[in-house]
Amino acid sequence: MKKKWLFWLVPVLALAAAGGWGFNKWSNTGEPASVFYVPNAGDGSISVVNPNDGKKVDTIPLGTKQASHGIAISPDGGIIYSGTGFEGKSLLAIDTKTKKIVKELKFTEGVHGIDIGPDGKYLYVSLNPGLGKTGGGLAVVDTVHFEQKALIQTGEGPAHVAVTADGSQVWVANVNGNTVAVVDARSNKLLKVLPVGKVPNEVAVSPDGKRAFVANVNSNTVSVIDTLTFQTVAEIQAGEAPHGVTVSPDGKQIWVANNKSNDVSVIDGNTLKTVATIPTGAYANHVAFSVDGKWAFVTNRQSNDIVKIDVAKRTVTARIPVGTEPHEISLEDYVAKPSESSKAPLNKIKTGQSGPVQIDAEKLGTEDLDSKQQVKDVTKADFEQYEVFRISFTTHSGDLTSLPIDRNVFLISDNKAKVAPAKWIVQSSDSHHPIYLALFPKYQPGKVSLEVGGIGDKPVTFTWE
């Protein structure tokens, strides 16, 4: 793909070299954001909103008739990443202090969705040919040099993008292909393309990384996907034309913005049932939570405003006029880290590589019993008797199920003794993505290692304290 620099400002680079942008505190740091940003697709501007008093404080013109529907912000809050939609076909970097465009990267297709990894090193930009047209891809952009590092073919018409909290995967909704794509962020390789409902516009991943939620505009549903098995585990009825979706910082609620019914659906994260519907404004478009999860903000595309909602009371407390056709909210870039959610402790899931095969090992506990897909083949009694590990494998070629993996997995204790599984359960027989449960006799508290062999020349070892 042809790329061209249009802007390069030496003073900006000097600022970055001197110690970062450092203008606003951003929610990726876990601290409250002083403002958030909303692109107005219909007039080529960005609205700057104070989430505390619920007022628009500024407008940033892009100098174009359009703005891309997606938006992202650097972890330190110093740079906004926006785009010029299908008209300008470019990605922009905007200084949050001066409100000036400091870099621009041109593409040959429209810039639609934009997201950023948790470390701020890479942007993930969906290039979309237009509704109903073929083509498109996911561009990976280095934020330091503002250069495209990779272009991944994810499916027809990629729309909005979501990066997992640990930065390991990028999920893309393919609005023209009725699919979602999963990309390995380390290798920039396509892991899987999954069928969902009709016209999937946005995907959100839970803070613990275990589930992905897809808003299917023309199916009036939300698809729920197990991120380890890549299987759809539920289809939830939403409002009319669900367009935007997000997960609360604690992972307990999923909120869906419904275009045609002018409301948001509130879904319980445990039961996966809709528990409330809240009227918003004309053509509810996207939704995002404040960092503390106490407030939700919904953009309304036709009434050209944002509503602020008290999450506990589920009532609208403010209505904020913005530009024409407001879309995604920059608060969506914040995803609570696994330790902040109600789920697994830090480092519970370990990832390794053996040649072309990615291995993910997870130490399961009784707290996982509420996840039917995770522990559907074990009981509470099994957890009392055994240590339970879930091991999944991913490759793009070859039949992994033909390998003697079950005879080459061992638990290694502090005294270096190797113990074979007492039980071996097959959860998925997918040749490229098999998943197993390995149950070992209980061990004394302390450091424990899981050795996984039978694939490459050397086994891969995972360690938990």
PDB file of C-alpha atoms in Angstrom, residues 101-384:
ATOM      1  CA  ILE A 101      -2.197  18.115  13.432  1.00  0.00           C
ATOM      2  CA  VAL A 102       1.436  17.059  13.778  1.00  0.00           C
ATOM      3  CA  LYS A 103       1.548  13.999  11.518  1.00  0.00           C
ATOM      4  CA  GLU A 104      -0.510  12.526   8.705  1.00  0.00           C
ATOM      5  CA  LEU A 105      -0.246   9.130   7.029  1.00  0.00           C
ATOM      6  CA  LYS A 106      -2.032   8.560   3.710  1.00  0.00           C
ATOM      7  CA  PHE A 107      -3.715   5.334   2.591  1.00  0.00           C
ATOM      8  CA  THR A 108      -5.584   4.279  -0.530  1.00  0.00           C
ATOM      9  CA  GLU A 109      -8.783   3.238   1.282  1.00  0.00           C
ATOM     10  CA  GLY A 110     -10.967   4.958   3.832  1.00  0.00           C
ATOM     11  CA  VAL A 111      -9.795   5.076   7.457  1.00  0.00           C
ATOM     12  CA  HIS A 112     -12.622   3.730   9.606  1.00  0.00           C
ATOM     13  CA  GLY A 113     -11.710   2.178  12.980  1.00  0.00           C
ATOM     14  CA  ILE A 114      -8.678   3.126  15.099  1.00  0.00           C
ATOM     15  CA  ASP A 115      -7.362   1.511  18.277  1.00  0.00           C
ATOM     16  CA  ILE A 116      -4.047   1.513  20.135  1.00  0.00           C
ATOM     17  CA  GLY A 117      -2.124  -1.145  22.049  1.00  0.00           C
ATOM     18  CA  PRO A 118      -1.821  -0.723  25.837  1.00  0.00           C
ATOM     19  CA  ASP A 119       1.870   0.190  25.584  1.00  0.00           C
ATOM     20  CA  GLY A 120       1.151   2.860  22.959  1.00  0.00           C
ATOM     21  CA  LYS A 121       3.687   1.506  20.454  1.00  0.00           C
ATOM     22  CA  TYR A 122       1.296   0.489  17.696  1.00  0.00           C
ATOM     23  CA  LEU A 123      -1.965   1.690  16.216  1.00  0.00           C
ATOM     24  CA  TYR A 124      -4.403  -0.674  14.539  1.00  0.00           C
ATOM     25  CA  VAL A 125      -6.301   1.024  11.736  1.00  0.00           C
ATOM     26  CA  SER A 126      -9.101  -0.557   9.713  1.00  0.00           C
ATOM     27  CA  LEU A 127      -9.038   0.426   6.052  1.00  0.00           C
ATOM     28  CA  ASN A 128     -12.532   0.152   4.622  1.00  0.00           C
ATOM     29  CA  PRO A 129     -13.574   0.359   0.943  1.00  0.00           C
ATOM     30  CA  GLY A 130     -17.139   1.405   1.782  1.00  0.00           C
ATOM     31  CA  LEU A 131     -20.349  -0.337   2.766  1.00  0.00           C
ATOM     32  CA  GLY A 132     -21.090  -3.345   0.579  1.00  0.00           C
ATOM     33  CA  LYS A 133     -17.784  -3.153  -1.287  1.00  0.00           C
ATOM     34  CA  THR A 134     -14.993  -5.736  -1.333  1.00  0.00           C
ATOM     35  CA  GLY A 135     -11.524  -5.151   0.056  1.00  0.00           C
ATOM     36  CA  GLY A 136     -10.033  -3.480   3.076  1.00  0.00           C
ATOM     37  CA  GLY A 137      -7.448  -4.534   5.645  1.00  0.00           C
ATOM     38  CA  LEU A 138      -5.941  -3.849   9.064  1.00  0.00           C
ATOM     39  CA  ALA A 139      -2.926  -1.526   8.996  1.00  0.00           C
ATOM     40  CA  VAL A 140      -0.436  -1.740  11.861  1.00  0.00           C
ATOM     41  CA  VAL A 141       1.229   1.655  12.378  1.00  0.00           C
ATOM     42  CA  ASP A 142       4.361   2.393  14.422  1.00  0.00           C
ATOM     43  CA  THR A 143       3.465   5.423  16.563  1.00  0.00           C
ATOM     44  CA  VAL A 144       7.077   6.640  16.880  1.00  0.00           C
ATOM     45  CA  HIS A 145       7.916   6.809  13.184  1.00  0.00           C
ATOM     46  CA  PHE A 146       4.275   6.978  12.057  1.00  0.00           C
ATOM     47  CA  GLU A 147       4.886   4.315   9.428  1.00  0.00           C
ATOM     48  CA  GLN A 148       2.866   1.311   8.387  1.00  0.00           C
ATOM     49  CA  LYS A 149       4.593  -1.851   9.625  1.00  0.00           C
ATOM     50  CA  ALA A 150       2.108  -4.432   8.381  1.00  0.00           C
ATOM     51  CA  LEU A 151      -1.123  -4.829   6.436  1.00  0.00           C
ATOM     52  CA  ILE A 152      -3.308  -7.783   7.394  1.00  0.00           C
ATOM     53  CA  GLN A 153      -6.212  -9.043   5.299  1.00  0.00           C
ATOM     54  CA  THR A 154      -8.870  -9.655   7.926  1.00  0.00           C
ATOM     55  CA  GLY A 155     -11.985  -9.984   5.775  1.00  0.00           C
ATOM     56  CA  GLU A 156     -14.388  -7.865   3.767  1.00  0.00           C
ATOM     57  CA  GLY A 157     -14.878  -4.306   4.976  1.00  0.00           C
ATOM     58  CA  PRO A 158     -13.184  -4.131   8.392  1.00  0.00           C
ATOM     59  CA  ALA A 159     -14.949  -1.605  10.636  1.00  0.00           C
ATOM     60  CA  HIS A 160     -14.146  -1.142  14.329  1.00  0.00           C
ATOM     61  CA  VAL A 161     -11.150  -2.600  16.135  1.00  0.00           C
ATOM     62  CA  ALA A 162     -10.495  -3.764  19.723  1.00  0.00           C
ATOM     63  CA  VAL A 163      -7.158  -4.622  21.340  1.00  0.00           C
ATOM     64  CA  THR A 164      -7.203  -6.982  24.340  1.00  0.00           C
ATOM     65  CA  ALA A 165      -6.121  -5.608  27.731  1.00  0.00           C
ATOM     66  CA  ASP A 166      -2.842  -7.523  27.620  1.00  0.00           C
ATOM     67  CA  GLY A 167      -2.139  -6.353  24.066  1.00  0.00           C
ATOM     68  CA  SER A 168      -1.775  -9.889  22.715  1.00  0.00           C
ATOM     69  CA  GLN A 169      -4.696  -9.899  20.262  1.00  0.00           C
ATOM     70  CA  VAL A 170      -6.554  -7.508  17.978  1.00  0.00           C
ATOM     71  CA  TRP A 171     -10.208  -8.192  17.135  1.00  0.00           C
ATOM     72  CA  VAL A 172     -11.748  -6.708  13.996  1.00  0.00           C
ATOM     73  CA  ALA A 173     -15.425  -6.559  12.978  1.00  0.00           C
ATOM     74  CA  ASN A 174     -15.790  -7.116   9.218  1.00  0.00           C
ATOM     75  CA  VAL A 175     -18.974  -5.230   8.430  1.00  0.00           C
ATOM     76  CA  ASN A 176     -19.219  -6.374   4.795  1.00  0.00           C
ATOM     77  CA  GLY A 177     -18.270  -9.993   5.421  1.00  0.00           C
ATOM     78  CA  ASN A 178     -20.443 -10.857   8.441  1.00  0.00           C
ATOM     79  CA  THR A 179     -17.354 -12.051  10.292  1.00  0.00           C
ATOM     80  CA  VAL A 180     -14.892 -11.049  12.994  1.00  0.00           C
ATOM     81  CA  ALA A 181     -11.161 -11.584  12.639  1.00  0.00           C
ATOM     82  CA  VAL A 182      -8.601 -12.292  15.366  1.00  0.00           C
ATOM     83  CA  VAL A 183      -5.004 -11.153  14.861  1.00  0.00           C
ATOM     84  CA  ASP A 184      -1.936 -12.125  16.901  1.00  0.00           C
ATOM     85  CA  ALA A 185      -0.461  -8.739  17.863  1.00  0.00           C
ATOM     86  CA  ARG A 186       3.042 -10.143  18.340  1.00  0.00           C
ATOM     87  CA  SER A 187       3.407 -11.725  14.918  1.00  0.00           C
ATOM     88  CA  ASN A 188       0.763  -9.646  13.070  1.00  0.00           C
ATOM     89  CA  LYS A 189      -0.609 -12.923  11.741  1.00  0.00           C
ATOM     90  CA  LEU A 190      -4.272 -13.760  11.259  1.00  0.00           C
ATOM     91  CA  LEU A 191      -5.367 -16.366  13.814  1.00  0.00           C
ATOM     92  CA  LYS A 192      -8.999 -16.887  12.918  1.00  0.00           C
ATOM     93  CA  VAL A 193     -11.975 -15.523  10.982  1.00  0.00           C
ATOM     94  CA  LEU A 194     -15.288 -16.317  12.655  1.00  0.00           C
ATOM     95  CA  PRO A 195     -18.842 -16.052  11.265  1.00  0.00           C
ATOM     96  CA  VAL A 196     -21.209 -13.887  13.306  1.00  0.00           C
ATOM     97  CA  GLY A 197     -24.458 -12.033  12.572  1.00  0.00           C
ATOM     98  CA  LYS A 198     -25.322  -9.687   9.750  1.00  0.00           C
ATOM     99  CA  VAL A 199     -23.342  -6.442   9.422  1.00  0.00           C
ATOM    100  CA  PRO A 200     -21.128  -6.701  12.532  1.00  0.00           C
ATOM    101  CA  ASN A 201     -19.975  -3.156  13.245  1.00  0.00           C
ATOM    102  CA  GLU A 202     -18.095  -3.260  16.539  1.00  0.00           C
ATOM    103  CA  VAL A 203     -16.422  -5.808  18.804  1.00  0.00           C
ATOM    104  CA  ALA A 204     -15.439  -5.445  22.464  1.00  0.00           C
ATOM    105  CA  VAL A 205     -13.345  -7.820  24.576  1.00  0.00           C
ATOM    106  CA  SER A 206     -13.941  -8.347  28.299  1.00  0.00           C
ATOM    107  CA  PRO A 207     -11.256  -7.086  30.714  1.00  0.00           C
ATOM    108  CA  ASP A 208     -10.191 -10.651  31.579  1.00  0.00           C
ATOM    109  CA  GLY A 209      -9.833 -11.454  27.875  1.00  0.00           C
ATOM    110  CA  LYS A 210     -12.118 -14.478  28.005  1.00  0.00           C
ATOM    111  CA  ARG A 211     -15.020 -13.240  25.898  1.00  0.00           C
ATOM    112  CA  ALA A 212     -15.588 -11.052  22.867  1.00  0.00           C
ATOM    113  CA  PHE A 213     -18.908  -9.333  22.157  1.00  0.00           C
ATOM    114  CA  VAL A 214     -19.968  -8.402  18.617  1.00  0.00           C
ATOM    115  CA  ALA A 215     -22.776  -5.961  17.739  1.00  0.00           C
ATOM    116  CA  ASN A 216     -24.621  -7.258  14.644  1.00  0.00           C
ATOM    117  CA  VAL A 217     -26.546  -4.328  13.144  1.00  0.00           C
ATOM    118  CA  ASN A 218     -28.891  -6.207  10.795  1.00  0.00           C
ATOM    119  CA  SER A 219     -29.455  -9.208  13.065  1.00  0.00           C
ATOM    120  CA  ASN A 220     -30.429  -7.214  16.167  1.00  0.00           C
ATOM    121  CA  THR A 221     -28.126  -9.449  18.188  1.00  0.00           C
ATOM    122  CA  VAL A 222     -24.848  -9.529  20.087  1.00  0.00           C
ATOM    123  CA  SER A 223     -22.634 -12.562  19.431  1.00  0.00           C
ATOM    124  CA  VAL A 224     -20.661 -13.815  22.444  1.00  0.00           C
ATOM    125  CA  ILE A 225     -17.408 -15.598  21.587  1.00  0.00           C
ATOM    126  CA  ASP A 226     -15.125 -17.668  23.824  1.00  0.00           C
ATOM    127  CA  THR A 227     -11.687 -16.240  23.026  1.00  0.00           C
ATOM    128  CA  LEU A 228      -9.842 -19.493  23.726  1.00  0.00           C
ATOM    129  CA  THR A 229     -12.008 -21.871  21.718  1.00  0.00           C
ATOM    130  CA  PHE A 230     -13.082 -19.232  19.166  1.00  0.00           C
ATOM    131  CA  GLN A 231     -16.595 -20.641  19.481  1.00  0.00           C
ATOM    132  CA  THR A 232     -19.806 -18.595  19.665  1.00  0.00           C
ATOM    133  CA  VAL A 233     -21.336 -19.449  23.040  1.00  0.00           C
ATOM    134  CA  ALA A 234     -24.416 -17.215  22.917  1.00  0.00           C
ATOM    135  CA  GLU A 235     -26.502 -14.924  20.714  1.00  0.00           C
ATOM    136  CA  ILE A 236     -28.182 -12.193  22.738  1.00  0.00           C
ATOM    137  CA  GLN A 237     -31.182 -10.261  21.471  1.00  0.00           C
ATOM    138  CA  ALA A 238     -30.480  -6.535  21.671  1.00  0.00           C
ATOM    139  CA  GLY A 239     -32.462  -3.514  20.493  1.00  0.00           C
ATOM    140  CA  GLU A 240     -33.058  -2.578  16.881  1.00  0.00           C
ATOM    141  CA  ALA A 241     -29.828  -2.206  14.876  1.00  0.00           C
ATOM    142  CA  PRO A 242     -27.149  -2.646  17.586  1.00  0.00           C
ATOM    143  CA  HIS A 243     -24.195  -0.588  16.406  1.00  0.00           C
ATOM    144  CA  GLY A 244     -21.808   0.000  19.330  1.00  0.00           C
ATOM    145  CA  VAL A 245     -20.808  -2.309  22.200  1.00  0.00           C
ATOM    146  CA  THR A 246     -18.575  -2.013  25.260  1.00  0.00           C
ATOM    147  CA  VAL A 247     -17.870  -3.871  28.508  1.00  0.00           C
ATOM    148  CA  SER A 248     -17.809  -2.251  31.948  1.00  0.00           C
ATOM    149  CA  PRO A 249     -14.403  -1.996  33.669  1.00  0.00           C
ATOM    150  CA  ASP A 250     -15.372  -4.715  36.163  1.00  0.00           C
ATOM    151  CA  GLY A 251     -16.574  -6.998  33.365  1.00  0.00           C
ATOM    152  CA  LYS A 252     -20.035  -7.382  34.889  1.00  0.00           C
ATOM    153  CA  GLN A 253     -22.071  -5.489  32.287  1.00  0.00           C
ATOM    154  CA  ILE A 254     -22.172  -5.198  28.513  1.00  0.00           C
ATOM    155  CA  TRP A 255     -23.808  -2.082  27.100  1.00  0.00           C
ATOM    156  CA  VAL A 256     -25.061  -1.928  23.507  1.00  0.00           C
ATOM    157  CA  ALA A 257     -26.034   1.218  21.563  1.00  0.00           C
ATOM    158  CA  ASN A 258     -28.992   0.526  19.275  1.00  0.00           C
ATOM    159  CA  ASN A 259     -29.317   2.793  16.204  1.00  0.00           C
ATOM    160  CA  LYS A 260     -32.947   2.399  15.285  1.00  0.00           C
ATOM    161  CA  SER A 261     -34.566   1.892  18.681  1.00  0.00           C
ATOM    162  CA  ASN A 262     -32.708   4.952  20.037  1.00  0.00           C
ATOM    163  CA  ASP A 263     -31.583   3.284  23.246  1.00  0.00           C
ATOM    164  CA  VAL A 264     -28.933   1.171  24.962  1.00  0.00           C
ATOM    165  CA  SER A 265     -29.369  -2.433  26.056  1.00  0.00           C
ATOM    166  CA  VAL A 266     -27.786  -3.436  29.367  1.00  0.00           C
ATOM    167  CA  ILE A 267     -26.655  -7.074  29.438  1.00  0.00           C
ATOM    168  CA  ASP A 268     -25.661  -8.992  32.558  1.00  0.00           C
ATOM    169  CA  GLY A 269     -22.147 -10.373  32.066  1.00  0.00           C
ATOM    170  CA  ASN A 270     -22.867 -13.572  34.010  1.00  0.00           C
ATOM    171  CA  THR A 271     -26.304 -14.569  32.748  1.00  0.00           C
ATOM    172  CA  LEU A 272     -25.862 -12.989  29.298  1.00  0.00           C
ATOM    173  CA  LYS A 273     -29.417 -11.698  29.535  1.00  0.00           C
ATOM    174  CA  THR A 274     -30.678  -8.185  28.784  1.00  0.00           C
ATOM    175  CA  VAL A 275     -31.655  -6.677  32.126  1.00  0.00           C
ATOM    176  CA  ALA A 276     -32.503  -3.092  31.162  1.00  0.00           C
ATOM    177  CA  THR A 277     -33.130  -0.748  28.245  1.00  0.00           C
ATOM    178  CA  ILE A 278     -32.340   2.965  28.570  1.00  0.00           C
ATOM    179  CA  PRO A 279     -33.663   5.571  26.083  1.00  0.00           C
ATOM    180  CA  THR A 280     -30.888   7.885  24.878  1.00  0.00           C
ATOM    181  CA  GLY A 281     -31.332  10.078  21.788  1.00  0.00           C
ATOM    182  CA  ALA A 282     -31.869   9.779  18.066  1.00  0.00           C
ATOM    183  CA  TYR A 283     -29.740   6.993  16.575  1.00  0.00           C
ATOM    184  CA  ALA A 284     -27.702   5.772  19.549  1.00  0.00           C
ATOM    185  CA  ASN A 285     -24.304   5.105  18.022  1.00  0.00           C
ATOM    186  CA  HIS A 286     -21.467   4.239  20.434  1.00  0.00           C
ATOM    187  CA  VAL A 287     -21.143   3.809  24.186  1.00  0.00           C
ATOM    188  CA  ALA A 288     -18.248   4.013  26.657  1.00  0.00           C
ATOM    189  CA  PHE A 289     -17.744   3.903  30.431  1.00  0.00           C
ATOM    190  CA  SER A 290     -15.848   6.254  32.687  1.00  0.00           C
ATOM    191  CA  VAL A 291     -12.729   4.642  34.178  1.00  0.00           C
ATOM    192  CA  ASP A 292     -14.425   4.071  37.546  1.00  0.00           C
ATOM    193  CA  GLY A 293     -17.448   2.540  35.812  1.00  0.00           C
ATOM    194  CA  LYS A 294     -19.905   4.909  37.488  1.00  0.00           C
ATOM    195  CA  TRP A 295     -20.903   6.724  34.292  1.00  0.00           C
ATOM    196  CA  ALA A 296     -21.671   5.748  30.732  1.00  0.00           C
ATOM    197  CA  PHE A 297     -21.625   8.039  27.711  1.00  0.00           C
ATOM    198  CA  VAL A 298     -23.620   7.437  24.524  1.00  0.00           C
ATOM    199  CA  THR A 299     -23.225   9.296  21.233  1.00  0.00           C
ATOM    200  CA  ASN A 300     -26.406   9.944  19.269  1.00  0.00           C
ATOM    201  CA  ARG A 301     -25.750  10.266  15.560  1.00  0.00           C
ATOM    202  CA  GLN A 302     -28.950  12.031  14.481  1.00  0.00           C
ATOM    203  CA  SER A 303     -29.615  14.260  17.500  1.00  0.00           C
ATOM    204  CA  ASN A 304     -25.905  15.250  17.431  1.00  0.00           C
ATOM    205  CA  ASP A 305     -25.349  14.939  21.147  1.00  0.00           C
ATOM    206  CA  ILE A 306     -23.970  12.745  23.914  1.00  0.00           C
ATOM    207  CA  VAL A 307     -25.922  11.571  26.939  1.00  0.00           C
ATOM    208  CA  LYS A 308     -24.303  10.969  30.309  1.00  0.00           C
ATOM    209  CA  ILE A 309     -25.888   8.077  32.222  1.00  0.00           C
ATOM    210  CA  ASP A 310     -25.681   7.171  35.905  1.00  0.00           C
ATOM    211  CA  VAL A 311     -24.812   3.465  35.643  1.00  0.00           C
ATOM    212  CA  ALA A 312     -26.231   2.469  39.037  1.00  0.00           C
ATOM    213  CA  LYS A 313     -29.519   4.333  38.580  1.00  0.00           C
ATOM    214  CA  ARG A 314     -29.624   3.809  34.789  1.00  0.00           C
ATOM    215  CA  THR A 315     -30.859   7.331  34.247  1.00  0.00           C
ATOM    216  CA  VAL A 316     -29.705  10.107  31.920  1.00  0.00           C
ATOM    217  CA  THR A 317     -28.200  12.988  33.914  1.00  0.00           C
ATOM    218  CA  ALA A 318     -26.916  15.278  31.160  1.00  0.00           C
ATOM    219  CA  ARG A 319     -27.198  15.886  27.435  1.00  0.00           C
ATOM    220  CA  ILE A 320     -24.154  17.372  25.699  1.00  0.00           C
ATOM    221  CA  PRO A 321     -24.484  18.998  22.236  1.00  0.00           C
ATOM    222  CA  VAL A 322     -21.544  18.156  19.948  1.00  0.00           C
ATOM    223  CA  GLY A 323     -20.849  18.163  16.195  1.00  0.00           C
ATOM    224  CA  THR A 324     -22.579  16.421  13.317  1.00  0.00           C
ATOM    225  CA  GLU A 325     -22.815  12.616  13.487  1.00  0.00           C
ATOM    226  CA  PRO A 326     -20.747  11.838  16.631  1.00  0.00           C
ATOM    227  CA  HIS A 327     -19.257   8.358  16.685  1.00  0.00           C
ATOM    228  CA  GLU A 328     -16.782   6.431  18.874  1.00  0.00           C
ATOM    229  CA  ILE A 329     -15.676   7.820  22.263  1.00  0.00           C
ATOM    230  CA  SER A 330     -11.976   7.863  23.183  1.00  0.00           C
ATOM    231  CA  LEU A 331     -12.817   6.371  26.609  1.00  0.00           C
ATOM    232  CA  GLU A 332     -13.332   3.067  24.789  1.00  0.00           C
ATOM    233  CA  ASP A 333      -9.531   2.772  24.543  1.00  0.00           C
ATOM    234  CA  TYR A 334      -9.473   2.100  28.257  1.00  0.00           C
ATOM    235  CA  VAL A 335      -9.824  -1.595  29.056  1.00  0.00           C
ATOM    236  CA  ALA A 336      -9.340  -2.620  32.686  1.00  0.00           C
ATOM    237  CA  LYS A 337      -6.333  -4.828  33.134  1.00  0.00           C
ATOM    238  CA  PRO A 338      -7.056  -8.432  34.229  1.00  0.00           C
ATOM    239  CA  SER A 339      -6.050  -7.616  37.816  1.00  0.00           C
ATOM    240  CA  GLU A 340      -8.686  -4.870  37.964  1.00  0.00           C
ATOM    241  CA  SER A 341     -11.554  -7.098  36.864  1.00  0.00           C
ATOM    242  CA  SER A 342     -13.449  -9.525  39.033  1.00  0.00           C
ATOM    243  CA  LYS A 343     -11.773 -12.459  37.334  1.00  0.00           C
ATOM    244  CA  ALA A 344      -8.336 -14.044  37.273  1.00  0.00           C
ATOM    245  CA  PRO A 345      -5.270 -12.842  39.190  1.00  0.00           C
ATOM    246  CA  LEU A 346      -2.283 -11.471  37.323  1.00  0.00           C
ATOM    247  CA  ASN A 347      -0.203 -13.912  35.261  1.00  0.00           C
ATOM    248  CA  LYS A 348      -2.795 -16.662  35.440  1.00  0.00           C
ATOM    249  CA  ILE A 349      -2.587 -17.148  31.673  1.00  0.00           C
ATOM    250  CA  LYS A 350       0.885 -17.830  30.270  1.00  0.00           C
ATOM    251  CA  THR A 351       1.849 -17.783  26.599  1.00  0.00           C
ATOM    252  CA  GLY A 352       4.758 -19.480  24.846  1.00  0.00           C
ATOM    253  CA  GLN A 353       5.935 -20.451  21.389  1.00  0.00           C
ATOM    254  CA  SER A 354       7.266 -23.706  19.959  1.00  0.00           C
ATOM    255  CA  GLY A 355       8.220 -23.115  16.340  1.00  0.00           C
ATOM    256  CA  PRO A 356       5.058 -22.109  14.442  1.00  0.00           C
ATOM    257  CA  VAL A 357       2.789 -23.137  17.321  1.00  0.00           C
ATOM    258  CA  GLN A 358       1.517 -20.728  19.981  1.00  0.00           C
ATOM    259  CA  ILE A 359       0.796 -22.331  23.357  1.00  0.00           C
ATOM    260  CA  ASP A 360      -1.473 -20.746  25.995  1.00  0.00           C
ATOM    261  CA  ALA A 361      -1.548 -22.328  29.443  1.00  0.00           C
ATOM    262  CA  GLU A 362      -3.982 -21.274  32.161  1.00  0.00           C
ATOM    263  CA  LYS A 363      -4.131 -22.426  35.768  1.00  0.00           C
ATOM    264  CA  LEU A 364      -7.822 -22.748  36.603  1.00  0.00           C
ATOM    265  CA  GLY A 365      -9.503 -22.443  39.985  1.00  0.00           C
ATOM    266  CA  THR A 366     -12.933 -22.666  41.540  1.00  0.00           C
ATOM    267  CA  GLU A 367     -13.508 -19.018  40.611  1.00  0.00           C
ATOM    268  CA  ASP A 368     -13.727 -20.222  36.999  1.00  0.00           C
ATOM    269  CA  LEU A 369     -16.741 -22.450  37.679  1.00  0.00           C
ATOM    270  CA  ASP A 370     -19.069 -19.662  36.493  1.00  0.00           C
ATOM    271  CA  SER A 371     -17.506 -19.869  33.026  1.00  0.00           C
ATOM    272  CA  LYS A 372     -19.281 -22.792  31.394  1.00  0.00           C
ATOM    273  CA  GLN A 373     -16.938 -22.999  28.422  1.00  0.00           C
ATOM    274  CA  GLN A 374     -13.794 -22.818  30.546  1.00  0.00           C
ATOM    275  CA  VAL A 375     -14.632 -25.669  32.926  1.00  0.00           C
ATOM    276  CA  LYS A 376     -17.558 -27.414  31.285  1.00  0.00           C
ATOM    277  CA  ASP A 377     -15.850 -30.835  31.697  1.00  0.00           C
ATOM    278  CA  VAL A 378     -14.817 -30.560  35.373  1.00  0.00           C
ATOM    279  CA  THR A 379     -16.653 -30.162  38.672  1.00  0.00           C
ATOM    280  CA  LYS A 380     -16.044 -28.539  42.044  1.00  0.00           C
ATOM    281  CA  ALA A 381     -14.998 -31.948  43.310  1.00  0.00           C
ATOM    282  CA  ASP A 382     -12.296 -32.111  40.637  1.00  0.00           C
ATOM    283  CA  PHE A 383     -10.858 -28.811  41.859  1.00  0.00           C
ATOM    284  CA  GLU A 384     -10.764 -30.170  45.407  1.00  0.00           C
TER     285      GLU A 384
END
